[in-house]
Amino acid sequence: ELKVEQNPLFLSMQEGKNYTIYCNYSTTSDRLYWYRQDPGKSLESLFVLLSNGAVKQEGRLMASLDTKARLSTLHITAAVHDLSATYFCAVDLGVNNAGNMLTFGGGTRLMVKP
Amino acid sequence: NAGVTQTPKFQVLKTGQSMTLQCAQDMNHEYMSWYRQDPGMGLRLIHYSVGAGITDQGEVPNGYNVSRSTTEDFPLRLLSAAPSQTSVYFCASSRGTEQYFGPGTRLTVL
């Protein structure tokens, strides 16, 4: 059974600071997703990581994937209040490349204080 | 494109009632799926479909039925609602690595 664990579960940080969210998973997979969810809203896709060593960056967020360590990280640089949200990683076991069977981590609730 | 649409947005049921959550997509995606999200948790896969006429179970299928008669629609049926099914339900469609989630249906079972 695939298990996906995120830490920390809750993160309170000051604006301007850097921090990293970790996502560990238990079964081999080379497809990992990061999502953002605002309260009461649906999921917004941030990154799709498709191979070992993949690194993607968008604004103040950078995600990486180490399939050998079964670890993905989401790094936040110089946090701003607008980044306050819950962040989920999800590992994809795939269905013959026809679609996605995602197993989600428990989420990291990020609060950025002015 | 409307993307993935879900109806209703909110629903309150009594224990034992049945209902159908609707999901439609206009992107001609073969793959569709249903997830539930309980408070403070990530999403869990209920059922999925790789094309019209083909469905299969995910991680938490008990108490739910699905069917896929067309590429566009993938309804989720609650046969006899229970308080444990109180949750937010998300429908998704995808092709390859592109995954799109609907806005969700918030269901409360009393």
PDB file of N, CA and C in Angstrom, chain A residues 14-52:
ATOM      1  N   GLN A  14       7.436  33.865   8.841  1.00  0.00           N
ATOM      2  CA  GLN A  14       7.426  35.293   8.611  1.00  0.00           C
ATOM      3  C   GLN A  14       7.637  35.585   7.135  1.00  0.00           C
ATOM      4  N   GLU A  15       7.071  36.672   6.683  1.00  0.00           N
ATOM      5  CA  GLU A  15       7.347  37.122   5.324  1.00  0.00           C
ATOM      6  C   GLU A  15       8.852  37.304   5.144  1.00  0.00           C
ATOM      7  N   GLY A  16       9.314  36.956   3.962  1.00  0.00           N
ATOM      8  CA  GLY A  16      10.726  37.134   3.654  1.00  0.00           C
ATOM      9  C   GLY A  16      11.606  35.946   3.988  1.00  0.00           C
ATOM     10  N   LYS A  17      11.074  34.985   4.752  1.00  0.00           N
ATOM     11  CA  LYS A  17      11.868  33.826   5.144  1.00  0.00           C
ATOM     12  C   LYS A  17      11.759  32.704   4.112  1.00  0.00           C
ATOM     13  N   ASN A  18      12.702  31.773   4.205  1.00  0.00           N
ATOM     14  CA  ASN A  18      12.718  30.594   3.333  1.00  0.00           C
ATOM     15  C   ASN A  18      12.351  29.363   4.137  1.00  0.00           C
ATOM     16  N   TYR A  19      11.697  28.412   3.456  1.00  0.00           N
ATOM     17  CA  TYR A  19      11.406  27.155   4.136  1.00  0.00           C
ATOM     18  C   TYR A  19      11.148  26.058   3.113  1.00  0.00           C
ATOM     19  N   THR A  20      11.225  24.816   3.582  1.00  0.00           N
ATOM     20  CA  THR A  20      11.034  23.667   2.701  1.00  0.00           C
ATOM     21  C   THR A  20       9.992  22.718   3.276  1.00  0.00           C
ATOM     22  N   ILE A  21       9.092  22.266   2.411  1.00  0.00           N
ATOM     23  CA  ILE A  21       8.111  21.237   2.752  1.00  0.00           C
ATOM     24  C   ILE A  21       8.586  19.925   2.139  1.00  0.00           C
ATOM     25  N   TYR A  22       8.499  18.850   2.923  1.00  0.00           N
ATOM     26  CA  TYR A  22       8.994  17.557   2.494  1.00  0.00           C
ATOM     27  C   TYR A  22       7.856  16.584   2.226  1.00  0.00           C
ATOM     28  N   CYS A  23       8.044  15.763   1.211  1.00  0.00           N
ATOM     29  CA  CYS A  23       7.048  14.755   0.836  1.00  0.00           C
ATOM     30  C   CYS A  23       7.772  13.428   0.609  1.00  0.00           C
ATOM     31  N   ASN A  24       7.547  12.484   1.507  1.00  0.00           N
ATOM     32  CA  ASN A  24       8.134  11.145   1.390  1.00  0.00           C
ATOM     33  C   ASN A  24       7.059  10.153   0.959  1.00  0.00           C
ATOM     34  N   TYR A  25       7.442   9.197   0.117  1.00  0.00           N
ATOM     35  CA  TYR A  25       6.468   8.194  -0.309  1.00  0.00           C
ATOM     36  C   TYR A  25       7.115   6.823  -0.301  1.00  0.00           C
ATOM     37  N   SER A  26       6.272   5.788  -0.239  1.00  0.00           N
ATOM     38  CA  SER A  26       6.770   4.452   0.101  1.00  0.00           C
ATOM     39  C   SER A  26       6.940   3.509  -1.087  1.00  0.00           C
ATOM     40  N   THR A  27       6.420   3.863  -2.275  1.00  0.00           N
ATOM     41  CA  THR A  27       6.469   2.956  -3.423  1.00  0.00           C
ATOM     42  C   THR A  27       7.093   3.662  -4.614  1.00  0.00           C
ATOM     43  N   THR A  28       7.799   2.924  -5.410  1.00  0.00           N
ATOM     44  CA  THR A  28       8.458   3.513  -6.574  1.00  0.00           C
ATOM     45  C   THR A  28       7.445   4.193  -7.487  1.00  0.00           C
ATOM     46  N   SER A  29       7.739   5.430  -7.841  1.00  0.00           N
ATOM     47  CA  SER A  29       6.922   6.169  -8.791  1.00  0.00           C
ATOM     48  C   SER A  29       7.778   7.281  -9.364  1.00  0.00           C
ATOM     49  N   ASP A  30       7.582   7.604 -10.611  1.00  0.00           N
ATOM     50  CA  ASP A  30       8.335   8.707 -11.202  1.00  0.00           C
ATOM     51  C   ASP A  30       7.410   9.838 -11.638  1.00  0.00           C
ATOM     52  N   ARG A  31       6.230   9.898 -11.006  1.00  0.00           N
ATOM     53  CA  ARG A  31       5.331  11.025 -11.296  1.00  0.00           C
ATOM     54  C   ARG A  31       4.805  11.547  -9.980  1.00  0.00           C
ATOM     55  N   LEU A  32       5.090  12.811  -9.734  1.00  0.00           N
ATOM     56  CA  LEU A  32       4.657  13.423  -8.484  1.00  0.00           C
ATOM     57  C   LEU A  32       4.114  14.814  -8.770  1.00  0.00           C
ATOM     58  N   TYR A  33       3.023  15.124  -8.080  1.00  0.00           N
ATOM     59  CA  TYR A  33       2.336  16.402  -8.275  1.00  0.00           C
ATOM     60  C   TYR A  33       2.371  17.219  -6.989  1.00  0.00           C
ATOM     61  N   TRP A  34       2.409  18.521  -7.174  1.00  0.00           N
ATOM     62  CA  TRP A  34       2.190  19.449  -6.065  1.00  0.00           C
ATOM     63  C   TRP A  34       0.971  20.315  -6.397  1.00  0.00           C
ATOM     64  N   TYR A  35       0.096  20.463  -5.363  1.00  0.00           N
ATOM     65  CA  TYR A  35      -1.112  21.254  -5.519  1.00  0.00           C
ATOM     66  C   TYR A  35      -1.181  22.281  -4.405  1.00  0.00           C
ATOM     67  N   ARG A  36      -1.903  23.346  -4.718  1.00  0.00           N
ATOM     68  CA  ARG A  36      -2.240  24.349  -3.707  1.00  0.00           C
ATOM     69  C   ARG A  36      -3.755  24.337  -3.536  1.00  0.00           C
ATOM     70  N   GLN A  37      -4.214  24.467  -2.293  1.00  0.00           N
ATOM     71  CA  GLN A  37      -5.646  24.566  -2.032  1.00  0.00           C
ATOM     72  C   GLN A  37      -5.904  25.722  -1.064  1.00  0.00           C
ATOM     73  N   ASP A  38      -6.729  26.664  -1.476  1.00  0.00           N
ATOM     74  CA  ASP A  38      -7.190  27.728  -0.607  1.00  0.00           C
ATOM     75  C   ASP A  38      -8.461  27.259   0.097  1.00  0.00           C
ATOM     76  N   PRO A  39      -8.770  27.826   1.264  1.00  0.00           N
ATOM     77  CA  PRO A  39      -9.928  27.367   2.042  1.00  0.00           C
ATOM     78  C   PRO A  39     -11.218  27.381   1.234  1.00  0.00           C
ATOM     79  N   GLY A  40     -11.920  26.263   1.233  1.00  0.00           N
ATOM     80  CA  GLY A  40     -13.198  26.164   0.542  1.00  0.00           C
ATOM     81  C   GLY A  40     -13.099  26.065  -0.971  1.00  0.00           C
ATOM     82  N   LYS A  41     -11.891  25.935  -1.475  1.00  0.00           N
ATOM     83  CA  LYS A  41     -11.692  25.907  -2.930  1.00  0.00           C
ATOM     84  C   LYS A  41     -11.199  24.543  -3.394  1.00  0.00           C
ATOM     85  N   SER A  42     -11.118  24.414  -4.719  1.00  0.00           N
ATOM     86  CA  SER A  42     -10.599  23.194  -5.317  1.00  0.00           C
ATOM     87  C   SER A  42      -9.068  23.230  -5.341  1.00  0.00           C
ATOM     88  N   LEU A  43      -8.483  22.239  -5.970  1.00  0.00           N
ATOM     89  CA  LEU A  43      -7.033  22.151  -6.033  1.00  0.00           C
ATOM     90  C   LEU A  43      -6.500  22.853  -7.275  1.00  0.00           C
ATOM     91  N   GLU A  44      -5.428  23.581  -7.057  1.00  0.00           N
ATOM     92  CA  GLU A  44      -4.743  24.265  -8.150  1.00  0.00           C
ATOM     93  C   GLU A  44      -3.413  23.568  -8.396  1.00  0.00           C
ATOM     94  N   SER A  45      -3.190  23.125  -9.621  1.00  0.00           N
ATOM     95  CA  SER A  45      -1.943  22.426  -9.940  1.00  0.00           C
ATOM     96  C   SER A  45      -0.772  23.399  -9.938  1.00  0.00           C
ATOM     97  N   LEU A  46       0.286  23.009  -9.230  1.00  0.00           N
ATOM     98  CA  LEU A  46       1.498  23.821  -9.193  1.00  0.00           C
ATOM     99  C   LEU A  46       2.599  23.212 -10.077  1.00  0.00           C
ATOM    100  N   PHE A  47       2.944  21.968  -9.806  1.00  0.00           N
ATOM    101  CA  PHE A  47       4.042  21.330 -10.516  1.00  0.00           C
ATOM    102  C   PHE A  47       3.715  19.866 -10.788  1.00  0.00           C
ATOM    103  N   VAL A  48       4.246  19.374 -11.909  1.00  0.00           N
ATOM    104  CA  VAL A  48       4.270  17.952 -12.194  1.00  0.00           C
ATOM    105  C   VAL A  48       5.731  17.562 -12.397  1.00  0.00           C
ATOM    106  N   LEU A  49       6.207  16.623 -11.605  1.00  0.00           N
ATOM    107  CA  LEU A  49       7.599  16.181 -11.672  1.00  0.00           C
ATOM    108  C   LEU A  49       7.615  14.775 -12.232  1.00  0.00           C
ATOM    109  N   LEU A  50       8.349  14.568 -13.325  1.00  0.00           N
ATOM    110  CA  LEU A  50       8.211  13.339 -14.094  1.00  0.00           C
ATOM    111  C   LEU A  50       9.436  12.442 -14.107  1.00  0.00           C
ATOM    112  N   SER A  51      10.519  12.851 -13.505  1.00  0.00           N
ATOM    113  CA  SER A  51      11.700  11.995 -13.553  1.00  0.00           C
ATOM    114  C   SER A  51      12.627  12.312 -12.395  1.00  0.00           C
ATOM    115  N   ASN A  52      13.532  11.405 -12.137  1.00  0.00           N
ATOM    116  CA  ASN A  52      14.491  11.607 -11.070  1.00  0.00           C
ATOM    117  C   ASN A  52      15.340  12.848 -11.354  1.00  0.00           C
TER     118      ASN A  52
END
